[in-house]
mmCIF file of C-alpha atoms in Angstrom:
data_model
loop_
_atom_site.group_PDB
_atom_site.id
_atom_site.type_symbol
_atom_site.label_atom_id
_atom_site.label_comp_id
_atom_site.label_asym_id
_atom_site.label_seq_id
_atom_site.Cartn_x
_atom_site.Cartn_y
_atom_site.Cartn_z
ATOM 1 C CA MET H 80 -78.472 -29.530 -4.717
ATOM 2 C CA ILE H 81 -76.870 -31.233 -1.785
ATOM 3 C CA ASP H 82 -78.241 -30.894 1.732
ATOM 4 C CA MET H 83 -76.469 -30.468 5.073
ATOM 5 C CA THR H 84 -76.186 -34.219 5.620
ATOM 6 C CA ASP H 85 -74.518 -34.652 2.206
ATOM 7 C CA ARG H 86 -72.105 -31.856 3.104
ATOM 8 C CA ARG H 87 -71.219 -33.496 6.404
ATOM 9 C CA ILE H 88 -70.609 -36.810 4.624
ATOM 10 C CA ILE H 89 -68.374 -35.224 1.970
ATOM 11 C CA ASN H 90 -66.406 -33.171 4.487
ATOM 12 C CA ALA H 91 -65.940 -36.053 6.928
ATOM 13 C CA LEU H 92 -65.167 -38.889 4.522
ATOM 14 C CA GLN H 93 -62.455 -37.574 2.188
ATOM 15 C CA GLY H 94 -60.098 -40.011 3.873
ATOM 16 C CA GLY H 95 -59.881 -42.337 6.816
ATOM 17 C CA PHE H 96 -62.659 -44.677 5.712
ATOM 18 C CA PRO H 97 -62.186 -47.830 7.795
ATOM 19 C CA VAL H 98 -60.897 -51.173 6.596
ATOM 20 C CA GLY H 99 -63.092 -53.531 8.621
ATOM 21 C CA GLU H 100 -66.026 -55.928 8.610
ATOM 22 C CA ARG H 101 -68.783 -53.322 8.197
ATOM 23 C CA PRO H 102 -66.995 -50.078 7.359
ATOM 24 C CA TYR H 103 -70.087 -48.142 6.268
ATOM 25 C CA ALA H 104 -71.793 -48.950 9.588
ATOM 26 C CA GLU H 105 -68.666 -47.782 11.428
ATOM 27 C CA ALA H 106 -68.398 -44.537 9.429
ATOM 28 C CA ALA H 107 -72.143 -43.916 9.689
ATOM 29 C CA LYS H 108 -72.002 -44.086 13.481
ATOM 30 C CA GLY H 109 -69.610 -41.133 13.612
ATOM 31 C CA LEU H 110 -72.014 -39.129 11.454
ATOM 32 C CA GLY H 111 -75.137 -40.082 13.382
ATOM 33 C CA LEU H 112 -76.568 -41.927 10.373
ATOM 34 C CA SER H 113 -77.642 -45.485 9.722
ATOM 35 C CA GLU H 114 -75.493 -47.744 7.566
ATOM 36 C CA GLU H 115 -78.306 -47.929 5.020
ATOM 37 C CA GLU H 116 -78.672 -44.157 4.813
ATOM 38 C CA LEU H 117 -74.936 -43.585 4.343
ATOM 39 C CA ILE H 118 -74.716 -46.190 1.567
ATOM 40 C CA GLY H 119 -77.810 -44.728 -0.119
ATOM 41 C CA ARG H 120 -76.513 -41.157 0.030
ATOM 42 C CA LEU H 121 -73.058 -42.092 -1.263
ATOM 43 C CA GLY H 122 -74.673 -43.886 -4.205
ATOM 44 C CA ALA H 123 -76.852 -40.858 -4.961
ATOM 45 C CA LEU H 124 -73.878 -38.458 -4.749
ATOM 46 C CA ILE H 125 -71.979 -40.611 -7.247
ATOM 47 C CA ASP H 126 -75.003 -40.889 -9.571
ATOM 48 C CA ARG H 127 -75.376 -37.104 -9.538
ATOM 49 C CA GLY H 128 -71.677 -36.565 -10.205
ATOM 50 C CA VAL H 129 -70.996 -34.739 -6.933
ATOM 51 C CA LEU H 130 -68.494 -37.473 -6.109
ATOM 52 C CA SER H 131 -66.293 -38.907 -8.847
ATOM 53 C CA ARG H 132 -66.114 -42.134 -6.882
ATOM 54 C CA PHE H 133 -65.868 -43.600 -3.397
ATOM 55 C CA GLY H 134 -63.006 -45.882 -2.468
ATOM 56 C CA PRO H 135 -59.229 -46.159 -2.370
ATOM 57 C CA MET H 136 -57.028 -43.635 -4.185
ATOM 58 C CA TYR H 137 -53.978 -45.481 -5.410
ATOM 59 C CA ASN H 138 -50.577 -43.857 -5.727
ATOM 60 C CA ALA H 139 -49.627 -44.983 -9.228
ATOM 61 C CA ASP H 140 -45.877 -44.807 -8.855
ATOM 62 C CA ARG H 141 -45.907 -46.815 -5.633
ATOM 63 C CA ILE H 142 -47.730 -49.698 -7.287
ATOM 64 C CA GLY H 143 -45.372 -50.016 -10.211
ATOM 65 C CA GLY H 144 -47.056 -47.572 -12.551
ATOM 66 C CA ALA H 145 -45.430 -44.756 -14.472
ATOM 67 C CA VAL H 146 -47.045 -41.321 -14.682
ATOM 68 C CA CYS H 147 -45.915 -38.163 -16.431
ATOM 69 C CA LEU H 148 -47.325 -34.699 -17.056
ATOM 70 C CA CYS H 149 -46.795 -33.563 -20.657
ATOM 71 C CA ALA H 150 -47.459 -30.362 -22.557
ATOM 72 C CA MET H 151 -47.668 -29.287 -26.144
ATOM 73 C CA SER H 152 -48.431 -26.275 -28.216
ATOM 74 C CA ALA H 153 -51.271 -27.015 -30.645
ATOM 75 C CA PRO H 154 -52.005 -24.440 -33.354
ATOM 76 C CA ALA H 155 -55.506 -22.969 -32.990
ATOM 77 C CA GLU H 156 -56.689 -24.167 -36.403
ATOM 78 C CA LYS H 157 -55.557 -27.736 -35.667
ATOM 79 C CA PHE H 158 -56.471 -27.801 -31.993
ATOM 80 C CA GLU H 159 -59.484 -30.154 -32.173
ATOM 81 C CA ASP H 160 -57.635 -32.554 -34.430
ATOM 82 C CA VAL H 161 -54.577 -32.637 -32.167
ATOM 83 C CA SER H 162 -56.815 -33.102 -29.126
ATOM 84 C CA ALA H 163 -58.572 -36.078 -30.742
ATOM 85 C CA ARG H 164 -55.259 -37.697 -31.672
ATOM 86 C CA VAL H 165 -53.835 -37.233 -28.177
ATOM 87 C CA ASN H 166 -56.996 -38.451 -26.427
ATOM 88 C CA ALA H 167 -57.171 -41.566 -28.595
ATOM 89 C CA HIS H 168 -54.295 -43.036 -26.582
ATOM 90 C CA ARG H 169 -55.578 -45.062 -23.638
ATOM 91 C CA GLU H 170 -52.523 -43.945 -21.657
ATOM 92 C CA VAL H 171 -53.876 -40.359 -21.611
ATOM 93 C CA ALA H 172 -55.626 -40.209 -18.221
ATOM 94 C CA HIS H 173 -56.706 -36.595 -18.508
ATOM 95 C CA ASN H 174 -56.143 -33.657 -20.767
ATOM 96 C CA TYR H 175 -56.802 -29.948 -20.232
ATOM 97 C CA GLU H 176 -56.831 -26.982 -22.539
ATOM 98 C CA ARG H 177 -55.010 -24.128 -20.799
ATOM 99 C CA ALA H 178 -54.575 -20.460 -21.627
ATOM 100 C CA HIS H 179 -50.882 -20.364 -22.564
ATOM 101 C CA GLN H 180 -48.571 -20.818 -25.533
ATOM 102 C CA LEU H 181 -48.336 -24.409 -24.289
ATOM 103 C CA ASN H 182 -52.091 -24.867 -24.566
ATOM 104 C CA MET H 183 -52.559 -28.595 -24.105
ATOM 105 C CA TRP H 184 -51.582 -30.353 -20.859
ATOM 106 C CA PHE H 185 -52.140 -34.046 -20.373
ATOM 107 C CA VAL H 186 -51.156 -36.793 -17.974
ATOM 108 C CA LEU H 187 -49.888 -40.120 -19.259
ATOM 109 C CA ALA H 188 -50.184 -43.215 -17.084
ATOM 110 C CA SER H 189 -49.007 -46.678 -17.915
ATOM 111 C CA ASP H 190 -47.406 -49.785 -16.468
ATOM 112 C CA SER H 191 -43.893 -48.869 -17.540
ATOM 113 C CA GLN H 192 -41.658 -45.891 -18.244
ATOM 114 C CA GLN H 193 -40.705 -47.512 -21.533
ATOM 115 C CA ARG H 194 -44.339 -47.469 -22.688
ATOM 116 C CA LEU H 195 -44.657 -43.800 -21.648
ATOM 117 C CA ASP H 196 -41.637 -42.898 -23.757
ATOM 118 C CA GLU H 197 -43.199 -44.754 -26.707
ATOM 119 C CA VAL H 198 -46.501 -42.906 -26.351
ATOM 120 C CA VAL H 199 -44.691 -39.547 -26.273
ATOM 121 C CA ARG H 200 -42.935 -40.454 -29.522
ATOM 122 C CA GLU H 201 -46.190 -41.684 -31.108
ATOM 123 C CA ILE H 202 -47.993 -38.459 -30.212
ATOM 124 C CA GLU H 203 -45.138 -36.373 -31.607
ATOM 125 C CA GLU H 204 -45.272 -38.279 -34.896
ATOM 126 C CA GLU H 205 -49.071 -38.251 -35.174
ATOM 127 C CA THR H 206 -49.392 -34.542 -34.426
ATOM 128 C CA ASN H 207 -46.125 -33.304 -35.880
ATOM 129 C CA SER H 208 -45.598 -31.314 -32.661
ATOM 130 C CA LYS H 209 -43.043 -31.419 -29.908
ATOM 131 C CA VAL H 210 -44.144 -32.891 -26.571
ATOM 132 C CA LEU H 211 -42.488 -31.533 -23.433
ATOM 133 C CA ALA H 212 -42.397 -34.105 -20.622
ATOM 134 C CA PHE H 213 -42.446 -32.989 -16.995
ATOM 135 C CA PRO H 214 -41.816 -36.052 -14.819
ATOM 136 C CA LYS H 215 -42.139 -35.266 -11.142
ATOM 137 C CA LEU H 216 -38.861 -34.848 -9.270
ATOM 138 C CA ALA H 217 -40.483 -34.474 -5.856
ATOM 139 C CA GLU H 218 -44.038 -34.583 -4.579
ATOM 140 C CA PHE H 219 -44.675 -32.051 -1.813
ATOM 141 C CA PHE H 220 -48.407 -32.540 -1.503
ATOM 142 C CA VAL H 221 -51.265 -34.360 -3.202
ATOM 143 C CA GLY H 222 -54.786 -34.273 -1.890
ATOM 144 C CA LEU H 223 -58.015 -32.465 -2.226
ATOM 145 C CA ARG H 224 -59.359 -30.881 0.901
ATOM 146 C CA ILE H 225 -62.632 -29.658 -0.459
ATOM 147 C CA GLU H 226 -65.128 -27.983 1.799
ATOM 148 C CA ALA H 227 -68.581 -28.914 0.493
ATOM 149 C CA MET I 175 -39.679 -45.789 -7.824
ATOM 150 C CA SER I 176 -41.682 -48.630 -6.291
ATOM 151 C CA GLU I 177 -39.824 -50.162 -3.359
ATOM 152 C CA THR I 178 -42.478 -52.431 -1.902
ATOM 153 C CA PRO I 179 -43.312 -55.362 -4.117
ATOM 154 C CA ILE I 180 -46.914 -56.182 -4.857
ATOM 155 C CA ASP I 181 -48.066 -59.584 -5.986
ATOM 156 C CA ARG I 182 -50.797 -60.977 -8.199
ATOM 157 C CA VAL I 183 -53.460 -60.825 -5.465
ATOM 158 C CA ASP I 184 -52.634 -57.172 -4.654
ATOM 159 C CA ARG I 185 -52.959 -56.327 -8.328
ATOM 160 C CA ALA I 186 -56.308 -58.104 -8.511
ATOM 161 C CA ILE I 187 -57.490 -56.065 -5.500
ATOM 162 C CA ILE I 188 -56.302 -52.841 -7.187
ATOM 163 C CA ARG I 189 -58.165 -53.752 -10.377
ATOM 164 C CA ALA I 190 -61.318 -54.578 -8.419
ATOM 165 C CA THR I 191 -61.342 -51.345 -6.391
ATOM 166 C CA GLN I 192 -59.716 -48.565 -8.456
ATOM 167 C CA ALA I 193 -63.101 -47.461 -9.817
ATOM 168 C CA GLY I 194 -64.635 -47.574 -6.342
ATOM 169 C CA LEU I 195 -65.457 -49.725 -3.338
ATOM 170 C CA PRO I 196 -68.744 -51.663 -3.567
ATOM 171 C CA LEU I 197 -71.575 -49.770 -1.851
ATOM 172 C CA VAL I 198 -72.774 -52.747 0.178
ATOM 173 C CA PRO I 199 -72.650 -53.472 3.939
ATOM 174 C CA PHE I 200 -69.659 -55.843 3.581
ATOM 175 C CA PRO I 201 -67.635 -54.270 0.723
ATOM 176 C CA TYR I 202 -64.355 -56.042 1.462
ATOM 177 C CA HIS I 203 -66.172 -59.385 1.430
ATOM 178 C CA GLN I 204 -67.469 -58.611 -2.038
ATOM 179 C CA VAL I 205 -63.982 -57.646 -3.238
ATOM 180 C CA ALA I 206 -62.667 -60.905 -1.726
ATOM 181 C CA ALA I 207 -65.244 -62.930 -3.648
ATOM 182 C CA GLU I 208 -64.270 -61.174 -6.906
ATOM 183 C CA VAL I 209 -60.576 -61.646 -6.326
ATOM 184 C CA GLY I 210 -60.836 -65.213 -5.035
ATOM 185 C CA THR I 211 -59.364 -64.809 -1.561
ATOM 186 C CA SER I 212 -60.680 -64.381 1.993
ATOM 187 C CA PRO I 213 -62.096 -61.094 3.353
ATOM 188 C CA ASP I 214 -59.383 -61.092 6.031
ATOM 189 C CA ASP I 215 -56.722 -61.350 3.354
ATOM 190 C CA VAL I 216 -58.229 -58.404 1.421
ATOM 191 C CA MET I 217 -58.380 -56.253 4.569
ATOM 192 C CA ARG I 218 -54.833 -57.203 5.623
ATOM 193 C CA ARG I 219 -53.475 -56.363 2.173
ATOM 194 C CA MET I 220 -55.364 -53.070 1.948
ATOM 195 C CA ARG I 221 -54.090 -51.997 5.385
ATOM 196 C CA ARG I 222 -50.558 -52.824 4.244
ATOM 197 C CA MET I 223 -51.022 -50.786 1.055
ATOM 198 C CA LEU I 224 -52.289 -47.854 3.149
ATOM 199 C CA GLU I 225 -49.278 -48.043 5.468
ATOM 200 C CA ALA I 226 -46.891 -48.275 2.514
ATOM 201 C CA GLY I 227 -48.469 -45.250 0.818
ATOM 202 C CA MET I 228 -49.623 -47.326 -2.154
ATOM 203 C CA ILE I 229 -53.130 -46.255 -1.194
ATOM 204 C CA ARG I 230 -53.111 -42.518 -0.453
ATOM 205 C CA ARG I 231 -56.454 -42.610 1.326
ATOM 206 C CA ILE I 232 -59.834 -44.332 1.232
ATOM 207 C CA GLY I 233 -62.947 -42.216 0.991
ATOM 208 C CA ALA I 234 -64.988 -39.814 -1.067
ATOM 209 C CA VAL I 235 -63.382 -38.313 -4.169
ATOM 210 C CA PRO I 236 -65.315 -35.089 -4.779
ATOM 211 C CA ASN I 237 -65.847 -33.674 -8.229
ATOM 212 C CA HIS I 238 -64.639 -30.143 -7.557
ATOM 213 C CA TYR I 239 -66.608 -28.744 -10.510
ATOM 214 C CA ALA I 240 -69.855 -30.113 -9.080
ATOM 215 C CA LEU I 241 -69.031 -28.428 -5.760
ATOM 216 C CA GLY I 242 -68.654 -25.013 -7.359
ATOM 217 C CA LEU I 243 -64.848 -24.931 -7.602
ATOM 218 C CA VAL I 244 -65.025 -24.145 -11.298
ATOM 219 C CA ALA I 245 -61.848 -22.081 -11.537
ATOM 220 C CA ASN I 246 -58.681 -24.100 -11.536
ATOM 221 C CA ALA I 247 -55.237 -22.894 -12.322
ATOM 222 C CA MET I 248 -51.891 -24.527 -12.684
ATOM 223 C CA THR I 249 -49.591 -21.959 -11.126
ATOM 224 C CA VAL I 250 -45.922 -22.357 -11.964
ATOM 225 C CA TRP I 251 -42.911 -20.837 -10.251
ATOM 226 C CA ASP I 252 -39.222 -20.480 -10.994
ATOM 227 C CA VAL I 253 -37.747 -21.204 -7.575
ATOM 228 C CA ASP I 254 -34.077 -21.359 -6.563
ATOM 229 C CA ASP I 255 -32.971 -24.986 -6.764
ATOM 230 C CA GLU I 256 -31.398 -24.692 -3.304
ATOM 231 C CA ALA I 257 -34.619 -23.362 -1.807
ATOM 232 C CA ILE I 258 -37.225 -25.580 -3.434
ATOM 233 C CA GLY I 259 -36.874 -28.376 -0.869
ATOM 234 C CA GLU I 260 -37.664 -25.913 1.885
ATOM 235 C CA TYR I 261 -40.481 -24.003 0.181
ATOM 236 C CA GLY I 262 -42.213 -26.879 -1.633
ATOM 237 C CA PRO I 263 -43.699 -28.498 1.493
ATOM 238 C CA ARG I 264 -44.764 -25.097 2.875
ATOM 239 C CA VAL I 265 -46.632 -24.189 -0.310
ATOM 240 C CA GLY I 266 -48.118 -27.699 -0.412
ATOM 241 C CA ALA I 267 -49.441 -27.220 3.118
ATOM 242 C CA LEU I 268 -51.613 -24.230 2.103
ATOM 243 C CA GLU I 269 -55.232 -25.311 2.420
ATOM 244 C CA PHE I 270 -56.251 -24.285 -1.114
ATOM 245 C CA VAL I 271 -53.463 -26.234 -2.846
ATOM 246 C CA SER I 272 -54.432 -29.651 -4.202
ATOM 247 C CA HIS I 273 -51.148 -30.715 -5.830
ATOM 248 C CA CYS I 274 -47.612 -29.416 -5.394
ATOM 249 C CA TYR I 275 -44.691 -30.889 -7.324
ATOM 250 C CA HIS I 276 -41.086 -30.212 -8.198
ATOM 251 C CA ARG I 277 -40.708 -30.826 -11.957
ATOM 252 C CA PRO I 278 -37.833 -30.126 -14.370
ATOM 253 C CA ARG I 279 -37.433 -26.838 -16.223
ATOM 254 C CA ARG I 280 -37.420 -27.109 -20.020
ATOM 255 C CA LEU I 281 -35.240 -24.224 -21.090
ATOM 256 C CA PRO I 282 -35.533 -22.027 -23.009
ATOM 257 C CA GLU I 283 -39.314 -22.324 -23.366
ATOM 258 C CA TRP I 284 -40.129 -23.294 -19.787
ATOM 259 C CA PRO I 285 -38.238 -21.814 -16.817
ATOM 260 C CA TYR I 286 -40.572 -23.050 -14.047
ATOM 261 C CA ASN I 287 -39.768 -25.864 -11.622
ATOM 262 C CA LEU I 288 -42.527 -25.676 -8.969
ATOM 263 C CA PHE I 289 -46.034 -26.686 -10.108
ATOM 264 C CA VAL I 290 -48.895 -25.783 -7.774
ATOM 265 C CA MET I 291 -52.558 -26.542 -8.533
ATOM 266 C CA VAL I 292 -54.942 -23.991 -7.059
ATOM 267 C CA HIS I 293 -58.739 -24.278 -6.984
ATOM 268 C CA GLY I 294 -61.324 -21.583 -6.429
ATOM 269 C CA ARG I 295 -64.873 -20.492 -7.090
ATOM 270 C CA HIS I 296 -63.875 -17.746 -9.524
ATOM 271 C CA ARG I 297 -60.862 -16.018 -11.024
ATOM 272 C CA ALA I 298 -60.543 -13.381 -8.272
ATOM 273 C CA GLU I 299 -60.257 -16.102 -5.659
ATOM 274 C CA ILE I 300 -57.434 -17.706 -7.664
ATOM 275 C CA ASP I 301 -55.611 -14.354 -7.846
ATOM 276 C CA ASP I 302 -55.805 -13.926 -4.061
ATOM 277 C CA LYS I 303 -54.342 -17.369 -3.564
ATOM 278 C CA VAL I 304 -51.554 -16.737 -6.057
ATOM 279 C CA GLN I 305 -50.653 -13.575 -4.121
ATOM 280 C CA CYS I 306 -50.458 -15.632 -0.977
ATOM 281 C CA ILE I 307 -48.046 -18.131 -2.577
ATOM 282 C CA ALA I 308 -45.955 -15.284 -4.039
ATOM 283 C CA ALA I 309 -45.648 -13.705 -0.589
ATOM 284 C CA MET I 310 -44.551 -17.006 0.894
ATOM 285 C CA LEU I 311 -41.882 -17.607 -1.772
ATOM 286 C CA GLY I 312 -40.587 -14.028 -1.675
ATOM 287 C CA LYS I 313 -37.128 -13.608 -3.186
ATOM 288 C CA ALA I 314 -36.693 -17.386 -3.674
ATOM 289 C CA CYS I 315 -38.947 -17.044 -6.739
ATOM 290 C CA ARG I 316 -37.658 -15.259 -9.834
ATOM 291 C CA ARG I 317 -40.840 -15.346 -11.920
ATOM 292 C CA SER I 318 -44.157 -17.138 -12.155
ATOM 293 C CA ASP I 319 -47.137 -17.723 -14.407
ATOM 294 C CA ILE I 320 -50.784 -18.786 -14.095
ATOM 295 C CA LEU I 321 -52.245 -21.281 -16.555
ATOM 296 C CA LEU I 322 -56.035 -21.167 -16.221
ATOM 297 C CA SER I 323 -57.930 -24.190 -17.413
ATOM 298 C CA LYS I 324 -60.179 -23.425 -20.366
ATOM 299 C CA ARG I 325 -61.706 -26.830 -20.958
ATOM 300 C CA ILE I 326 -61.432 -30.468 -19.936
ATOM 301 C CA LEU I 327 -60.513 -32.377 -23.090
ATOM 302 C CA LYS I 328 -60.450 -35.792 -21.413
ATOM 303 C CA LYS I 329 -60.836 -37.111 -17.906
ATOM 304 C CA SER I 330 -60.872 -40.841 -17.431
ATOM 305 C CA GLY I 331 -58.800 -41.073 -14.281
ATOM 306 C CA LEU I 332 -55.899 -43.422 -13.889
ATOM 307 C CA ARG I 333 -56.856 -46.847 -15.100
ATOM 308 C CA LEU I 334 -53.943 -49.103 -14.471
ATOM 309 C CA SER I 335 -54.219 -52.401 -16.184
ATOM 310 C CA ALA I 336 -52.296 -53.747 -13.144
#
């Protein structure tokens, strides 16, 4: 379980962490905590999996990366096999099973669009299934405003 | 798509921090030591990347499952092409939406062009939120669907080799 102080930390620090000499001390001041306590609690929240990580969130396509959402329809009897083949590619950042005819949705990330196109072709050959690519045309919002 | 060039040192900073900032009193000093530059240079470059939108934000990245948001749905909408530029930002501004994108239709199997990720504590909460989006889109939306997540098959985050 997380206590009230953990909640305040999570709610206050989902962005805006300072870039400065002693940023944890600076952020801790606003929360009425010591630098040591904030660092300790952040470490514990990460260890317990409440936070995935603490730090900068990079925007892949602004730093020269290529990202694309893809979907495929994997037959039920071959689902685990298809999943293993898809996940074996290091370019697959995450992959979700979803309740739909298109039942497998994954995100590819790489250094170049050319490599993404190659991976799509490789997956199609390895799984004998069609991959639908959904590159983003416009981004209206990205962020997680989670109330802990 | 990338307009602002980044150099070798920027890429080294990205590599050193994409999994997280060191949990020490002087984190940017530690990054500087790893990268082989001065702390001031690291801080100057990270501020520039923030201003340029290369860094979206710096802070805590919550695991929404661990915080009880176990229901997540990719909601998809077939919105008039002329209207999507107006409605997209409004849907994205709803507090329960985590991602909102315009993506291509793939006809005939896929008629949807607005992708909206919605998180909630249970299915009923998702349905309420979907109703709210539907009301906002009104006649600009011809049809929609909800793709509930059944299972995470892989989640390693973006690891750019940079």
